[in-house]
PDB file of C-alpha atoms in Angstrom:
ATOM      1  CA  UNK A   1     -29.477  13.821  23.376  1.00 53.00           C
ATOM      2  CA  UNK A   2     -29.018  10.432  21.683  1.00 54.00           C
ATOM      3  CA  UNK A   3     -30.754   7.231  22.821  1.00 59.00           C
ATOM      4  CA  UNK A   4     -29.066   3.888  23.606  1.00 58.00           C
ATOM      5  CA  UNK A   5     -30.369   2.439  20.251  1.00 59.00           C
ATOM      6  CA  UNK A   6     -28.934   5.355  18.231  1.00 60.00           C
ATOM      7  CA  UNK A   7     -25.429   4.677  19.813  1.00 60.00           C
ATOM      8  CA  UNK A   8     -25.914   1.007  19.257  1.00 62.00           C
ATOM      9  CA  UNK A   9     -26.680   1.504  15.446  1.00 64.00           C
ATOM     10  CA  UNK A  10     -23.744   3.950  15.057  1.00 66.00           C
ATOM     11  CA  UNK A  11     -21.501   1.620  16.909  1.00 70.00           C
ATOM     12  CA  UNK A  12     -22.658  -1.210  14.620  1.00 84.00           C
ATOM     13  CA  UNK A  13     -22.080   0.954  11.494  1.00 85.00           C
ATOM     14  CA  UNK A  14     -18.651   1.814  12.723  1.00 87.00           C
ATOM     15  CA  UNK A  15     -17.724  -1.709  13.398  1.00 89.00           C
ATOM     16  CA  UNK A  16     -19.033  -2.631   9.829  1.00 92.00           C
ATOM     17  CA  UNK A  17     -16.784   0.163   8.296  1.00 90.00           C
ATOM     18  CA  UNK A  18     -13.888  -0.882  10.333  1.00 91.00           C
ATOM     19  CA  UNK A  19     -14.218  -4.522   9.048  1.00 94.00           C
ATOM     20  CA  UNK A  20     -14.573  -3.347   5.578  1.00 93.00           C
ATOM     21  CA  UNK A  21     -11.355  -1.297   5.866  1.00 91.00           C
ATOM     22  CA  UNK A  22      -9.517  -4.366   7.332  1.00 93.00           C
ATOM     23  CA  UNK A  23     -10.666  -6.556   4.571  1.00 94.00           C
ATOM     24  CA  UNK A  24      -9.743  -3.920   2.115  1.00 91.00           C
ATOM     25  CA  UNK A  25      -6.201  -3.635   3.649  1.00 90.00           C
ATOM     26  CA  UNK A  26      -5.796  -7.303   3.570  1.00 93.00           C
ATOM     27  CA  UNK A  27      -7.039  -7.471  -0.165  1.00 92.00           C
ATOM     28  CA  UNK A  28      -4.676  -4.705  -1.025  1.00 89.00           C
ATOM     29  CA  UNK A  29      -1.747  -6.491   0.693  1.00 88.00           C
ATOM     30  CA  UNK A  30      -2.352  -9.773  -1.258  1.00 92.00           C
ATOM     31  CA  UNK A  31      -2.596  -7.903  -4.604  1.00 92.00           C
ATOM     32  CA  UNK A  32       0.528  -5.908  -3.923  1.00 89.00           C
ATOM     33  CA  UNK A  33       2.359  -9.089  -2.848  1.00 89.00           C
ATOM     34  CA  UNK A  34       1.233 -10.837  -6.078  1.00 92.00           C
ATOM     35  CA  UNK A  35       2.568  -7.978  -8.242  1.00 90.00           C
ATOM     36  CA  UNK A  36       5.904  -7.806  -6.249  1.00 89.00           C
ATOM     37  CA  UNK A  37       6.661 -11.574  -6.234  1.00 90.00           C
ATOM     38  CA  UNK A  38       8.328 -11.397  -9.705  1.00 91.00           C
ATOM     39  CA  UNK A  39      10.790  -8.755  -8.361  1.00 89.00           C
ATOM     40  CA  UNK A  40      11.892 -11.131  -5.537  1.00 89.00           C
ATOM     41  CA  UNK A  41      11.251  -8.847  -2.685  1.00 89.00           C
ATOM     42  CA  UNK A  42       8.478  -8.850   0.022  1.00 89.00           C
ATOM     43  CA  UNK A  43       6.335  -5.831   0.788  1.00 87.00           C
ATOM     44  CA  UNK A  44       8.319  -5.160   3.954  1.00 90.00           C
ATOM     45  CA  UNK A  45      11.576  -5.201   1.916  1.00 93.00           C
ATOM     46  CA  UNK A  46       9.883  -2.819  -0.600  1.00 92.00           C
ATOM     47  CA  UNK A  47       8.912  -0.432   2.261  1.00 93.00           C
ATOM     48  CA  UNK A  48      12.338  -0.557   3.520  1.00 95.00           C
ATOM     49  CA  UNK A  49      13.878   0.276   0.064  1.00 95.00           C
ATOM     50  CA  UNK A  50      11.463   3.287  -0.286  1.00 94.00           C
ATOM     51  CA  UNK A  51      12.538   4.508   3.087  1.00 94.00           C
ATOM     52  CA  UNK A  52      16.265   4.173   2.381  1.00 95.00           C
ATOM     53  CA  UNK A  53      15.867   5.927  -0.957  1.00 93.00           C
ATOM     54  CA  UNK A  54      13.916   8.849   0.335  1.00 89.00           C
ATOM     55  CA  UNK A  55      15.539   9.307   3.859  1.00 85.00           C
ATOM     56  CA  UNK A  56      15.170  12.641   5.312  1.00 66.00           C
ATOM     57  CA  UNK A  57      18.462  14.564   4.743  1.00 74.00           C
ATOM     58  CA  UNK A  58      19.831  12.378   2.016  1.00 78.00           C
ATOM     59  CA  UNK A  59      22.328  10.665   4.613  1.00 86.00           C
ATOM     60  CA  UNK A  60      21.934   6.917   4.499  1.00 93.00           C
ATOM     61  CA  UNK A  61      20.008   5.866   7.593  1.00 95.00           C
ATOM     62  CA  UNK A  62      21.304   3.762  10.378  1.00 93.00           C
ATOM     63  CA  UNK A  63      19.622   0.439  11.224  1.00 91.00           C
ATOM     64  CA  UNK A  64      17.980   2.025  14.190  1.00 92.00           C
ATOM     65  CA  UNK A  65      16.693   4.896  12.126  1.00 92.00           C
ATOM     66  CA  UNK A  66      14.873   2.264   9.858  1.00 95.00           C
ATOM     67  CA  UNK A  67      13.493   0.396  12.722  1.00 95.00           C
ATOM     68  CA  UNK A  68      12.023   3.599  14.113  1.00 94.00           C
ATOM     69  CA  UNK A  69      10.579   4.390  10.776  1.00 93.00           C
ATOM     70  CA  UNK A  70       9.165   1.034  10.242  1.00 93.00           C
ATOM     71  CA  UNK A  71       7.958   0.759  13.729  1.00 93.00           C
ATOM     72  CA  UNK A  72       9.452  -2.658  14.245  1.00 93.00           C
ATOM     73  CA  UNK A  73      12.367  -4.095  16.501  1.00 93.00           C
ATOM     74  CA  UNK A  74      15.866  -3.724  15.408  1.00 90.00           C
ATOM     75  CA  UNK A  75      16.171  -7.525  14.709  1.00 93.00           C
ATOM     76  CA  UNK A  76      13.289  -7.305  12.226  1.00 93.00           C
ATOM     77  CA  UNK A  77      15.302  -4.616  10.157  1.00 95.00           C
ATOM     78  CA  UNK A  78      18.487  -6.878  10.371  1.00 95.00           C
ATOM     79  CA  UNK A  79      16.514  -9.692   8.666  1.00 94.00           C
ATOM     80  CA  UNK A  80      15.125  -7.248   5.969  1.00 95.00           C
ATOM     81  CA  UNK A  81      18.463  -5.751   5.300  1.00 96.00           C
ATOM     82  CA  UNK A  82      20.084  -9.140   5.092  1.00 96.00           C
ATOM     83  CA  UNK A  83      17.669 -10.241   2.364  1.00 95.00           C
ATOM     84  CA  UNK A  84      17.920  -6.932   0.526  1.00 96.00           C
ATOM     85  CA  UNK A  85      21.809  -7.200   0.922  1.00 97.00           C
ATOM     86  CA  UNK A  86      21.709 -10.731  -0.707  1.00 96.00           C
ATOM     87  CA  UNK A  87      19.891  -9.402  -3.552  1.00 95.00           C
ATOM     88  CA  UNK A  88      22.392  -6.739  -3.938  1.00 96.00           C
ATOM     89  CA  UNK A  89      19.721  -3.869  -3.308  1.00 96.00           C
ATOM     90  CA  UNK A  90      21.345  -2.382  -0.242  1.00 97.00           C
ATOM     91  CA  UNK A  91      24.859  -2.386   1.187  1.00 96.00           C
ATOM     92  CA  UNK A  92      26.067  -1.741   4.738  1.00 96.00           C
ATOM     93  CA  UNK A  93      28.598   0.972   4.998  1.00 94.00           C
ATOM     94  CA  UNK A  94      30.376   2.314   8.144  1.00 93.00           C
ATOM     95  CA  UNK A  95      29.577   5.901   9.029  1.00 90.00           C
ATOM     96  CA  UNK A  96      32.532   8.143   8.163  1.00 87.00           C
ATOM     97  CA  UNK A  97      31.976  10.131  11.447  1.00 89.00           C
ATOM     98  CA  UNK A  98      31.633   6.973  13.869  1.00 90.00           C
ATOM     99  CA  UNK A  99      32.810   3.806  12.292  1.00 85.00           C
ATOM    100  CA  UNK A 100      30.852   1.800  15.109  1.00 89.00           C
ATOM    101  CA  UNK A 101      27.537   2.975  13.250  1.00 91.00           C
ATOM    102  CA  UNK A 102      26.598   1.217  10.132  1.00 92.00           C
ATOM    103  CA  UNK A 103      24.434   3.062   7.542  1.00 95.00           C
ATOM    104  CA  UNK A 104      22.316   1.456   4.886  1.00 96.00           C
ATOM    105  CA  UNK A 105      22.846   2.552   1.365  1.00 95.00           C
ATOM    106  CA  UNK A 106      21.020   1.830  -1.838  1.00 95.00           C
ATOM    107  CA  UNK A 107      22.948   0.146  -4.756  1.00 96.00           C
ATOM    108  CA  UNK A 108      22.291   0.634  -8.350  1.00 96.00           C
ATOM    109  CA  UNK A 109      20.549  -2.651  -8.340  1.00 96.00           C
ATOM    110  CA  UNK A 110      18.205  -1.376  -5.535  1.00 95.00           C
ATOM    111  CA  UNK A 111      17.598   1.674  -7.545  1.00 95.00           C
ATOM    112  CA  UNK A 112      16.428  -0.408 -10.508  1.00 95.00           C
ATOM    113  CA  UNK A 113      14.339  -2.669  -7.997  1.00 95.00           C
ATOM    114  CA  UNK A 114      12.622   0.598  -6.889  1.00 94.00           C
ATOM    115  CA  UNK A 115      11.704   1.562 -10.350  1.00 94.00           C
ATOM    116  CA  UNK A 116      10.155  -1.920 -10.988  1.00 94.00           C
ATOM    117  CA  UNK A 117       8.462  -1.762  -7.469  1.00 93.00           C
ATOM    118  CA  UNK A 118       6.883   1.602  -8.450  1.00 92.00           C
ATOM    119  CA  UNK A 119       5.471  -0.112 -11.472  1.00 93.00           C
ATOM    120  CA  UNK A 120       4.233  -2.997  -9.642  1.00 92.00           C
ATOM    121  CA  UNK A 121       2.504  -0.961  -6.982  1.00 89.00           C
ATOM    122  CA  UNK A 122       0.961   1.137  -9.861  1.00 92.00           C
ATOM    123  CA  UNK A 123      -0.464  -2.159 -11.413  1.00 93.00           C
ATOM    124  CA  UNK A 124      -1.602  -3.274  -7.989  1.00 91.00           C
ATOM    125  CA  UNK A 125      -3.492  -0.111  -7.459  1.00 91.00           C
ATOM    126  CA  UNK A 126      -5.025  -0.085 -10.860  1.00 94.00           C
ATOM    127  CA  UNK A 127      -6.255  -3.647 -10.252  1.00 94.00           C
ATOM    128  CA  UNK A 128      -7.848  -2.724  -6.799  1.00 93.00           C
ATOM    129  CA  UNK A 129      -9.362   0.545  -8.117  1.00 95.00           C
ATOM    130  CA  UNK A 130     -10.603  -0.850 -11.334  1.00 96.00           C
ATOM    131  CA  UNK A 131     -14.347  -0.893 -10.321  1.00 95.00           C
ATOM    132  CA  UNK A 132     -14.305   2.770  -9.478  1.00 96.00           C
ATOM    133  CA  UNK A 133     -14.877   5.659 -11.862  1.00 97.00           C
ATOM    134  CA  UNK A 134     -12.604   8.682 -11.936  1.00 96.00           C
ATOM    135  CA  UNK A 135     -15.003  10.655  -9.907  1.00 97.00           C
ATOM    136  CA  UNK A 136     -15.269   7.649  -7.301  1.00 97.00           C
ATOM    137  CA  UNK A 137     -11.469   7.471  -7.039  1.00 96.00           C
ATOM    138  CA  UNK A 138     -11.256  11.318  -6.316  1.00 96.00           C
ATOM    139  CA  UNK A 139     -13.972  10.891  -3.576  1.00 96.00           C
ATOM    140  CA  UNK A 140     -12.103   8.009  -2.097  1.00 94.00           C
ATOM    141  CA  UNK A 141      -8.689   9.822  -2.247  1.00 93.00           C
ATOM    142  CA  UNK A 142     -10.328  12.796  -0.264  1.00 93.00           C
ATOM    143  CA  UNK A 143     -11.769  10.477   2.341  1.00 92.00           C
ATOM    144  CA  UNK A 144      -8.553   8.473   2.795  1.00 89.00           C
ATOM    145  CA  UNK A 145      -6.772  11.860   3.265  1.00 91.00           C
ATOM    146  CA  UNK A 146      -9.159  12.745   5.884  1.00 91.00           C
ATOM    147  CA  UNK A 147      -8.649   9.529   7.827  1.00 86.00           C
ATOM    148  CA  UNK A 148      -4.763   9.633   7.228  1.00 86.00           C
ATOM    149  CA  UNK A 149      -4.358  13.228   8.221  1.00 80.00           C
ATOM    150  CA  UNK A 150      -5.352  12.880  11.938  1.00 67.00           C
ATOM    151  CA  UNK A 151      -3.699  15.158  14.199  1.00 65.00           C
ATOM    152  CA  UNK A 152      -0.766  13.514  16.104  1.00 56.00           C
ATOM    153  CA  UNK A 153      -2.382  13.819  19.415  1.00 56.00           C
ATOM    154  CA  UNK A 154      -5.412  11.770  18.255  1.00 53.00           C
ATOM    155  CA  UNK A 155      -3.138   9.143  16.588  1.00 49.00           C
ATOM    156  CA  UNK A 156      -2.924   5.494  18.072  1.00 47.00           C
TER     157      UNK A 156
END
């Protein structure tokens, strides 16, 4: 049986870990944003491009599909698509089976941007992981997988 002080110590340690993870997440976001700035797209737009490029069955996604995958309201997807369309990275196309449905397709410019985006993300990862040895990176990867691979019933 644990005592109140053991529980308090564990809660305090978990709180510190949670804060460290949040700080790391914010730092990673800042570094990725800096590496992506020359591409002229935001991290959110980059995520949308990756989703469009790797959509499940190869059929271009609908706006509603993107909102669900990004876990945002449809209006937020419209804003992201507007920016990417202005940059000629995606295009809106009517669904051949239902012309009321609009699908989002990747353009050649979008594919080229994705290649540059992968390089920018790799550079950002190298920058943030630079202090770690190869062994430490491997351990970190295992720990992150353990945290990310939580069964669906236990997710937030």
